[in-house]
Every structure is written in structure tokens, then in C-alpha cells.
PDB file of C-alpha atoms (C1' of nucleotides) in Angstrom:
ATOM      1  CA  MET A   1      -0.093   0.121  -0.097  1.00 88.00           C
ATOM      2  CA  SER A   2       1.384   3.425  -1.135  1.00 94.00           C
ATOM      3  CA  TRP A   3       1.853   6.133   1.439  1.00 94.00           C
ATOM      4  CA  ALA A   4      -1.291   8.084  -0.187  1.00 89.00           C
ATOM      5  CA  ASP A   5      -3.428   5.207   0.041  1.00 96.00           C
ATOM      6  CA  TRP A   6      -2.696   4.687   3.664  1.00 98.00           C
ATOM      7  CA  LEU A   7      -4.724   7.642   4.485  1.00 98.00           C
ATOM      8  CA  ASN A   8      -7.347   7.738   1.653  1.00 97.00           C
ATOM      9  CA  GLY A   9     -10.187   6.223   3.836  1.00 96.00           C
ATOM     10  CA  ARG A  10     -12.909   7.124   6.371  1.00 96.00           C
ATOM     11  CA  GLY A  11     -11.679   8.288   9.593  1.00 97.00           C
ATOM     12  CA  PRO A  12     -12.868   5.707  11.742  1.00 97.00           C
ATOM     13  CA  ASP A  13     -11.366   2.993   9.540  1.00 97.00           C
ATOM     14  CA  VAL A  14      -7.880   4.879   8.997  1.00 98.00           C
ATOM     15  CA  ALA A  15      -7.730   5.859  12.670  1.00 98.00           C
ATOM     16  CA  PRO A  16      -6.564   2.471  14.036  1.00 98.00           C
ATOM     17  CA  SER A  17      -3.700   2.241  11.499  1.00 98.00           C
ATOM     18  CA  LEU A  18      -2.417   5.696  12.635  1.00 98.00           C
ATOM     19  CA  LEU A  19      -1.545   4.320  16.086  1.00 98.00           C
ATOM     20  CA  GLY A  20       2.299   3.417  16.254  1.00 98.00           C
ATOM     21  CA  ALA A  21       2.930   5.870  13.196  1.00 98.00           C
ATOM     22  CA  VAL A  22       5.398   8.551  13.844  1.00 98.00           C
ATOM     23  CA  LEU A  23       5.048  12.242  13.376  1.00 98.00           C
ATOM     24  CA  THR A  24       8.138  13.969  12.923  1.00 98.00           C
ATOM     25  CA  SER A  25       8.767  17.715  13.449  1.00 98.00           C
ATOM     26  CA  ARG A  26      12.056  19.428  12.037  1.00 98.00           C
ATOM     27  CA  THR A  27      12.749  23.105  12.980  1.00 98.00           C
ATOM     28  CA  ASP A  28      16.087  24.883  13.316  1.00 98.00           C
ATOM     29  CA  GLN A  29      15.774  23.989  17.045  1.00 98.00           C
ATOM     30  CA  GLY A  30      16.140  20.306  16.105  1.00 98.00           C
ATOM     31  CA  ARG A  31      13.805  17.316  15.646  1.00 98.00           C
ATOM     32  CA  VAL A  32      11.134  15.608  17.705  1.00 98.00           C
ATOM     33  CA  ALA A  33       9.520  12.628  16.766  1.00 98.00           C
ATOM     34  CA  VAL A  34       6.409  10.829  18.374  1.00 98.00           C
ATOM     35  CA  ALA A  35       4.923   7.189  17.915  1.00 98.00           C
ATOM     36  CA  LEU A  36       1.243   8.113  18.021  1.00 99.00           C
ATOM     37  CA  THR A  37      -0.864   6.462  21.089  1.00 98.00           C
ATOM     38  CA  GLU A  38      -4.012   7.575  21.062  1.00 98.00           C
ATOM     39  CA  VAL A  39      -6.303   9.333  18.059  1.00 98.00           C
ATOM     40  CA  GLU A  40     -10.013  10.133  17.550  1.00 98.00           C
ATOM     41  CA  ALA A  41     -12.097   9.801  14.215  1.00 98.00           C
ATOM     42  CA  TYR A  42     -14.259  12.577  12.874  1.00 98.00           C
ATOM     43  CA  ASP A  43     -16.218  11.905   9.846  1.00 95.00           C
ATOM     44  CA  GLY A  44     -17.243  14.741   8.033  1.00 84.00           C
ATOM     45  CA  PRO A  45     -20.993  15.989   7.596  1.00 85.00           C
ATOM     46  CA  ASP A  46     -22.529  12.777   8.874  1.00 93.00           C
ATOM     47  CA  ASP A  47     -20.682  13.249  12.441  1.00 97.00           C
ATOM     48  CA  PRO A  48     -22.541  15.882  14.604  1.00 97.00           C
ATOM     49  CA  ALA A  49     -19.073  16.086  16.570  1.00 97.00           C
ATOM     50  CA  SER A  50     -17.088  17.030  13.648  1.00 98.00           C
ATOM     51  CA  HIS A  51     -16.050  20.440  12.648  1.00 98.00           C
ATOM     52  CA  ALA A  52     -17.259  19.719   9.249  1.00 97.00           C
ATOM     53  CA  TRP A  53     -20.762  18.909  10.297  1.00 97.00           C
ATOM     54  CA  ARG A  54     -22.178  21.975   9.104  1.00 95.00           C
ATOM     55  CA  GLY A  55     -20.483  22.189   5.869  1.00 95.00           C
ATOM     56  CA  PRO A  56     -17.081  23.969   4.565  1.00 96.00           C
ATOM     57  CA  THR A  57     -16.074  27.104   6.343  1.00 97.00           C
ATOM     58  CA  PRO A  58     -12.674  28.833   6.522  1.00 97.00           C
ATOM     59  CA  ARG A  59     -11.646  27.222   9.578  1.00 98.00           C
ATOM     60  CA  ASN A  60     -12.359  23.517   8.380  1.00 98.00           C
ATOM     61  CA  ALA A  61     -11.424  23.961   4.886  1.00 98.00           C
ATOM     62  CA  VAL A  62      -8.342  21.863   5.044  1.00 98.00           C
ATOM     63  CA  MET A  63     -10.598  18.815   5.987  1.00 98.00           C
ATOM     64  CA  PHE A  64     -12.428  18.885   2.684  1.00 97.00           C
ATOM     65  CA  GLY A  65      -9.159  18.766   0.748  1.00 97.00           C
ATOM     66  CA  PRO A  66      -7.001  15.658   0.126  1.00 98.00           C
ATOM     67  CA  PRO A  67      -5.736  13.090   2.430  1.00 98.00           C
ATOM     68  CA  GLY A  68      -2.334  13.334   3.809  1.00 98.00           C
ATOM     69  CA  ARG A  69      -2.443  17.013   5.056  1.00 98.00           C
ATOM     70  CA  LEU A  70      -2.498  18.473   8.557  1.00 98.00           C
ATOM     71  CA  TYR A  71      -5.775  20.381   9.791  1.00 98.00           C
ATOM     72  CA  VAL A  72      -4.833  22.505  12.858  1.00 98.00           C
ATOM     73  CA  TYR A  73      -7.102  24.584  14.810  1.00 98.00           C
ATOM     74  CA  PHE A  74      -7.340  26.977  18.057  1.00 98.00           C
ATOM     75  CA  SER A  75      -9.250  25.347  20.919  1.00 98.00           C
ATOM     76  CA  TYR A  76     -10.092  27.039  24.217  1.00 97.00           C
ATOM     77  CA  GLY A  77      -8.626  30.471  23.157  1.00 97.00           C
ATOM     78  CA  MET A  78      -4.982  28.870  24.187  1.00 98.00           C
ATOM     79  CA  HIS A  79      -4.238  25.210  22.748  1.00 98.00           C
ATOM     80  CA  TRP A  80      -3.498  24.070  19.117  1.00 98.00           C
ATOM     81  CA  CYS A  81      -4.718  20.798  17.998  1.00 98.00           C
ATOM     82  CA  ALA A  82      -3.752  18.893  15.248  1.00 99.00           C
ATOM     83  CA  ASN A  83      -5.710  16.242  12.562  1.00 98.00           C
ATOM     84  CA  VAL A  84      -4.425  14.120   9.963  1.00 98.00           C
ATOM     85  CA  VAL A  85      -7.084  14.711   6.946  1.00 98.00           C
ATOM     86  CA  THR A  86      -8.278  11.451   5.525  1.00 98.00           C
ATOM     87  CA  GLY A  87     -10.623  10.396   2.730  1.00 96.00           C
ATOM     88  CA  PRO A  88     -10.561  11.486  -0.887  1.00 96.00           C
ATOM     89  CA  ASP A  89     -10.412  15.067  -2.086  1.00 97.00           C
ATOM     90  CA  GLY A  90     -13.809  16.494  -1.293  1.00 96.00           C
ATOM     91  CA  THR A  91     -14.744  14.473   1.827  1.00 96.00           C
ATOM     92  CA  ALA A  92     -14.112  15.850   5.064  1.00 97.00           C
ATOM     93  CA  SER A  93     -12.922  12.882   7.438  1.00 97.00           C
ATOM     94  CA  ALA A  94     -10.032  13.485   9.714  1.00 98.00           C
ATOM     95  CA  VAL A  95      -8.210  11.996  12.646  1.00 98.00           C
ATOM     96  CA  LEU A  96      -7.488  14.138  15.871  1.00 98.00           C
ATOM     97  CA  LEU A  97      -3.948  13.274  17.220  1.00 99.00           C
ATOM     98  CA  ARG A  98      -4.495  12.937  20.938  1.00 98.00           C
ATOM     99  CA  ALA A  99      -1.426  11.602  22.296  1.00 99.00           C
ATOM    100  CA  GLY A 100       1.977   9.991  21.396  1.00 98.00           C
ATOM    101  CA  ARG A 101       5.316   8.643  23.010  1.00 98.00           C
ATOM    102  CA  VAL A 102       8.281  10.716  22.117  1.00 98.00           C
ATOM    103  CA  VAL A 103      10.821   8.676  20.639  1.00 98.00           C
ATOM    104  CA  HIS A 104      13.347  11.234  19.586  1.00 98.00           C
ATOM    105  CA  GLY A 105      14.164  14.647  20.781  1.00 98.00           C
ATOM    106  CA  HIS A 106      13.192  14.256  24.579  1.00 98.00           C
ATOM    107  CA  GLY A 107      15.318  17.171  25.554  1.00 98.00           C
ATOM    108  CA  LEU A 108      13.619  19.729  22.846  1.00 98.00           C
ATOM    109  CA  ALA A 109      10.426  18.571  23.878  1.00 98.00           C
ATOM    110  CA  ARG A 110      10.844  19.154  27.401  1.00 98.00           C
ATOM    111  CA  GLN A 111      12.264  22.605  26.829  1.00 98.00           C
ATOM    112  CA  ARG A 112       8.743  23.478  25.144  1.00 98.00           C
ATOM    113  CA  ARG A 113       6.712  21.604  27.725  1.00 98.00           C
ATOM    114  CA  GLY A 114       8.529  22.532  30.824  1.00 97.00           C
ATOM    115  CA  PRO A 115      11.257  20.821  33.127  1.00 96.00           C
ATOM    116  CA  ARG A 116       8.952  19.181  35.587  1.00 95.00           C
ATOM    117  CA  VAL A 117       7.057  17.162  32.885  1.00 97.00           C
ATOM    118  CA  GLY A 118       7.961  13.517  32.807  1.00 97.00           C
ATOM    119  CA  ASP A 119       8.541  11.496  29.658  1.00 98.00           C
ATOM    120  CA  PRO A 120       5.107   9.871  29.354  1.00 98.00           C
ATOM    121  CA  ALA A 121       3.404  13.128  29.591  1.00 98.00           C
ATOM    122  CA  LEU A 122       5.378  15.042  27.146  1.00 98.00           C
ATOM    123  CA  ALA A 123       2.807  14.441  24.255  1.00 98.00           C
ATOM    124  CA  ARG A 124      -0.119  13.209  26.458  1.00 98.00           C
ATOM    125  CA  GLY A 125      -3.099  15.086  25.416  1.00 98.00           C
ATOM    126  CA  PRO A 126      -3.932  16.832  22.176  1.00 98.00           C
ATOM    127  CA  ALA A 127      -2.565  20.339  22.923  1.00 98.00           C
ATOM    128  CA  CYS A 128       0.534  18.698  24.704  1.00 98.00           C
ATOM    129  CA  LEU A 129       1.293  16.914  21.660  1.00 99.00           C
ATOM    130  CA  THR A 130       1.118  20.093  19.404  1.00 98.00           C
ATOM    131  CA  ARG A 131       3.373  21.901  22.058  1.00 98.00           C
ATOM    132  CA  ALA A 132       5.885  19.134  21.936  1.00 98.00           C
ATOM    133  CA  LEU A 133       6.129  19.285  18.320  1.00 98.00           C
ATOM    134  CA  ALA A 134       6.051  23.126  18.161  1.00 98.00           C
ATOM    135  CA  ILE A 135       2.918  22.775  15.861  1.00 98.00           C
ATOM    136  CA  GLY A 136       0.843  25.822  15.318  1.00 98.00           C
ATOM    137  CA  ARG A 137      -1.345  27.859  13.056  1.00 98.00           C
ATOM    138  CA  GLU A 138       1.149  27.940  10.340  1.00 98.00           C
ATOM    139  CA  HIS A 139       1.194  24.257   9.799  1.00 98.00           C
ATOM    140  CA  ASP A 140      -2.846  24.194   8.889  1.00 98.00           C
ATOM    141  CA  GLY A 141      -2.841  22.638   5.708  1.00 98.00           C
ATOM    142  CA  ILE A 142       0.426  21.434   5.438  1.00 98.00           C
ATOM    143  CA  ASP A 143       1.466  18.173   3.430  1.00 98.00           C
ATOM    144  CA  LEU A 144       2.474  15.511   5.517  1.00 98.00           C
ATOM    145  CA  GLY A 145       4.111  13.279   2.929  1.00 97.00           C
ATOM    146  CA  SER A 146       6.565  15.536   1.214  1.00 92.00           C
ATOM    147  CA  GLY A 147       9.365  15.330   3.939  1.00 92.00           C
ATOM    148  CA  GLY A 148       9.091  18.761   5.082  1.00 95.00           C
ATOM    149  CA  GLU A 149       8.865  20.507   8.485  1.00 97.00           C
ATOM    150  CA  LEU A 150       6.241  18.070   9.587  1.00 98.00           C
ATOM    151  CA  SER A 151       5.918  14.388   8.130  1.00 98.00           C
ATOM    152  CA  ILE A 152       4.238  11.087   9.299  1.00 98.00           C
ATOM    153  CA  GLU A 153       5.224   7.743   8.412  1.00 97.00           C
ATOM    154  CA  PRO A 154       3.656   3.999   9.308  1.00 97.00           C
ATOM    155  CA  GLY A 155       5.113   2.548  12.264  1.00 97.00           C
ATOM    156  CA  ALA A 156       5.324  -0.833  14.107  1.00 96.00           C
ATOM    157  CA  ARG A 157       1.445  -1.622  14.822  1.00 94.00           C
ATOM    158  CA  PRO A 158       0.814  -2.095  18.449  1.00 98.00           C
ATOM    159  CA  LEU A 159      -0.018  -5.402  20.320  1.00 95.00           C
ATOM    160  CA  GLY A 160      -3.082  -4.023  21.602  1.00 98.00           C
ATOM    161  CA  VAL A 161      -5.647  -1.727  20.698  1.00 98.00           C
ATOM    162  CA  SER A 162      -8.472  -0.368  22.712  1.00 98.00           C
ATOM    163  CA  VAL A 163     -11.765   1.210  21.521  1.00 98.00           C
ATOM    164  CA  GLY A 164     -14.162   3.809  23.204  1.00 98.00           C
ATOM    165  CA  PRO A 165     -16.136   7.163  23.069  1.00 98.00           C
ATOM    166  CA  ARG A 166     -14.427  10.175  22.107  1.00 98.00           C
ATOM    167  CA  VAL A 167     -12.954  12.517  24.896  1.00 98.00           C
ATOM    168  CA  GLY A 168     -15.001  16.031  25.711  1.00 97.00           C
ATOM    169  CA  VAL A 169     -17.513  15.984  22.756  1.00 97.00           C
ATOM    170  CA  SER A 170     -21.064  16.967  23.829  1.00 96.00           C
ATOM    171  CA  ARG A 171     -22.345  15.730  20.568  1.00 96.00           C
ATOM    172  CA  ALA A 172     -22.554  11.939  19.670  1.00 97.00           C
ATOM    173  CA  PRO A 173     -20.734  11.398  22.952  1.00 97.00           C
ATOM    174  CA  ASP A 174     -21.083   7.549  22.731  1.00 97.00           C
ATOM    175  CA  VAL A 175     -19.655   6.829  19.539  1.00 98.00           C
ATOM    176  CA  ALA A 176     -16.541   4.747  19.975  1.00 98.00           C
ATOM    177  CA  TRP A 177     -14.307   6.361  17.654  1.00 98.00           C
ATOM    178  CA  ARG A 178     -11.527   6.837  19.949  1.00 98.00           C
ATOM    179  CA  PHE A 179      -8.404   4.481  19.431  1.00 98.00           C
ATOM    180  CA  TRP A 180      -5.652   4.029  21.969  1.00 98.00           C
ATOM    181  CA  VAL A 181      -2.731   1.681  22.538  1.00 98.00           C
ATOM    182  CA  THR A 182      -3.987  -0.767  25.287  1.00 98.00           C
ATOM    183  CA  GLY A 183      -2.170   0.065  28.706  1.00 97.00           C
ATOM    184  CA  ASP A 184       0.219   2.480  27.403  1.00 98.00           C
ATOM    185  CA  GLU A 185       1.057   5.229  29.803  1.00 98.00           C
ATOM    186  CA  THR A 186       1.323   8.051  27.424  1.00 98.00           C
ATOM    187  CA  VAL A 187      -2.660   8.081  26.598  1.00 98.00           C
ATOM    188  CA  SER A 188      -4.550  10.814  28.054  1.00 98.00           C
ATOM    189  CA  ALA A 189      -7.403  10.371  30.602  1.00 97.00           C
ATOM    190  CA  TYR A 190     -10.960  10.040  29.404  1.00 98.00           C
ATOM    191  CA  ARG A 191     -13.382  12.884  30.214  1.00 97.00           C
ATOM    192  CA  ARG A 192     -16.831  12.840  29.114  1.00 96.00           C
ATOM    193  CA  SER A 193     -18.457  16.199  28.181  1.00 95.00           C
ATOM    194  CA  PRO A 194     -20.518  17.702  31.012  1.00 91.00           C
ATOM    195  CA  ARG A 195     -23.074  18.679  28.513  1.00 91.00           C
ATOM    196  CA  ALA A 196     -23.470  15.217  27.057  1.00 89.00           C
TER     197      ALA A 196
ATOM    198  C1'  DT B   1     -23.738  43.114  17.562  1.00 91.24           C
ATOM    199  C1'  DG B   2     -23.587  40.070  21.269  1.00 91.24           C
ATOM    200  C1'  DA B   3     -23.265  35.776  24.053  1.00 91.24           C
ATOM    201  C1'  DA B   4     -22.233  31.193  24.443  1.00 91.24           C
ATOM    202  C1'  DC B   5     -19.522  27.485  23.964  1.00 91.24           C
ATOM    203  C1'  DG B   6     -15.611  24.676  22.916  1.00 91.24           C
ATOM    204  C1'  DA B   7     -12.176  17.770  19.865  1.00 91.24           C
ATOM    205  C1'  DT B   8      -8.075  21.516  26.727  1.00 91.24           C
ATOM    206  C1'  DT B   9      -4.796  22.161  30.330  1.00 91.24           C
ATOM    207  C1'  DT B  10      -3.193  23.381  34.937  1.00 91.24           C
ATOM    208  C1'  DC B  11      -3.588  24.583  39.283  1.00 91.24           C
ATOM    209  C1'  DC B  12      -6.623  25.050  43.580  1.00 91.24           C
ATOM    210  C1'  DT B  13      -9.208  22.658  47.529  1.00 91.24           C
TER     211       DT B  13
ATOM    212  C1'  DG C   1     -13.307  17.374  42.122  1.00 91.24           C
ATOM    213  C1'  DG C   2     -13.905  22.342  40.494  1.00 91.24           C
ATOM    214  C1'  DA C   3     -12.574  26.248  38.289  1.00 91.24           C
ATOM    215  C1'  DA C   4      -9.895  29.496  35.788  1.00 91.24           C
ATOM    216  C1'  DA C   5      -7.542  31.180  31.457  1.00 91.24           C
ATOM    217  C1'  DT C   6      -8.678  33.104  26.965  1.00 91.24           C
ATOM    218  C1'  DC C   7     -10.346  33.909  22.110  1.00 91.24           C
ATOM    219  C1'  DG C   8     -12.059  32.328  17.235  1.00 91.24           C
ATOM    220  C1'  DT C   9     -16.267  30.229  15.648  1.00 91.24           C
ATOM    221  C1'  DT C  10     -21.060  29.861  15.811  1.00 91.24           C
ATOM    222  C1'  DC C  11     -25.814  30.964  16.581  1.00 91.24           C
ATOM    223  C1'  DA C  12     -29.657  33.929  17.813  1.00 91.24           C
ATOM    224  C1'  DA C  13     -31.713  38.368  17.426  1.00 91.24           C
TER     225       DA C  13
END
DNA sequence: TGAACGATTTCCT
DNA sequence: GGAAATCGTTCAA
């Protein structure tokens, strides 16, 4: 299977294959790489929890584009979250990158996250992951397959994968489209939305 | 034009 | 367990 084919499917189908994949950030500061341990799927106009549910807007435009690009959005007035766009051009599936294990560049990641943050927590949680990798607004729409500042490649498939409801969503709170590596210490805690 | 809300994190009790 | 921080997007009027 080619790199492009890898991501050319519905979010919920592609999401489990992203576990173990390695996301690499290269800046003039250095390189940080994480092996993904937790992801969530959002599947376009039919998914009430998706940013694309109400159709295309300036914010979610990248979701409607071709697969293999990064959709970055600003959350709670202070955090950045990153998704891998999946599905063919014109559809709006995406997979939120919720957590990962830092496999390269621990020092730089800790410099970005804070000196008191332990290894397992460096990229635990979607906003922590983007912070460890220095992902921000400027990366919205970037191609992850061209070996640029950010890239993703398949990794070793984990031995065990768990499935459950997505974290913090108020709509469709029981849809089990969250996937994580069973028992992994770098996976974030589950919290149900108070509104759900 | 305004108000509510959010795919969160961190700190406090 | 609970609340604050903080602002772009969305929805109502």
C-alpha cells in the first residue's frame, strides 16, 4: 500500500492504522518525533461532533481537501490541536492526534513543555502533543508526505488496541471512535463532556 | 452586535 | 472534584 493510499479512507477506518505511526517535527531547534498512541476519528458532515458537520468554512477548509494534510485548529482560546486529513478530496474525514510517545528529541520536547514534565506526559493530550512538536497555525494545511517541516510515516502496529467514546465531545458522546494503545502510559485520561 | 460554547490544560482545595 | 485562563467560531436576535 502506498503512502497516499494509507490515508485515503474514512476517518474511523484509518484511525487505528495511525497508532504506532511516527510524526516528526523538524525546526531549526532540532527534531522531535512521537509514535502515536491515541487518536480520534471525525467523519465529516454526518458526524455531529465534527467541525465539518455544518459544511465547509474558512476554519475547516483543509478537512475537505485531499488526504495526508494536517488540519490545525485553535481551541479554548489557548491551545492548538492537530488532525491528519483522511478520505478522498472533497470529503471531510479527519483523525485527531491526541497523544504519542516521544521517541526522539526528549530534551527539546521538555524545553517546550516544561522542566517538570515527565517523559510519558510530554505528548499526552492533543494540546500537549502540538506543543511538544511546536505545531501551530502556520502548519494548517501542510502536506505530511513531502518530507517537510512535519511528516508522518507508518510505524510498528501496537500489540493491543482499545476502542471507546471520544473525549470531551458534547454531540454524539457515545460514538466509539477513539482508539488507543492498550495500557500505554502516554495515553490521556478519558473525560466525558458535562453537556453530554 | 452580542452571548454562549468549545475535539483543553493546569492549578487549587 | 472544581474552576480559571482566554479567544475564535457559531448561532440567535
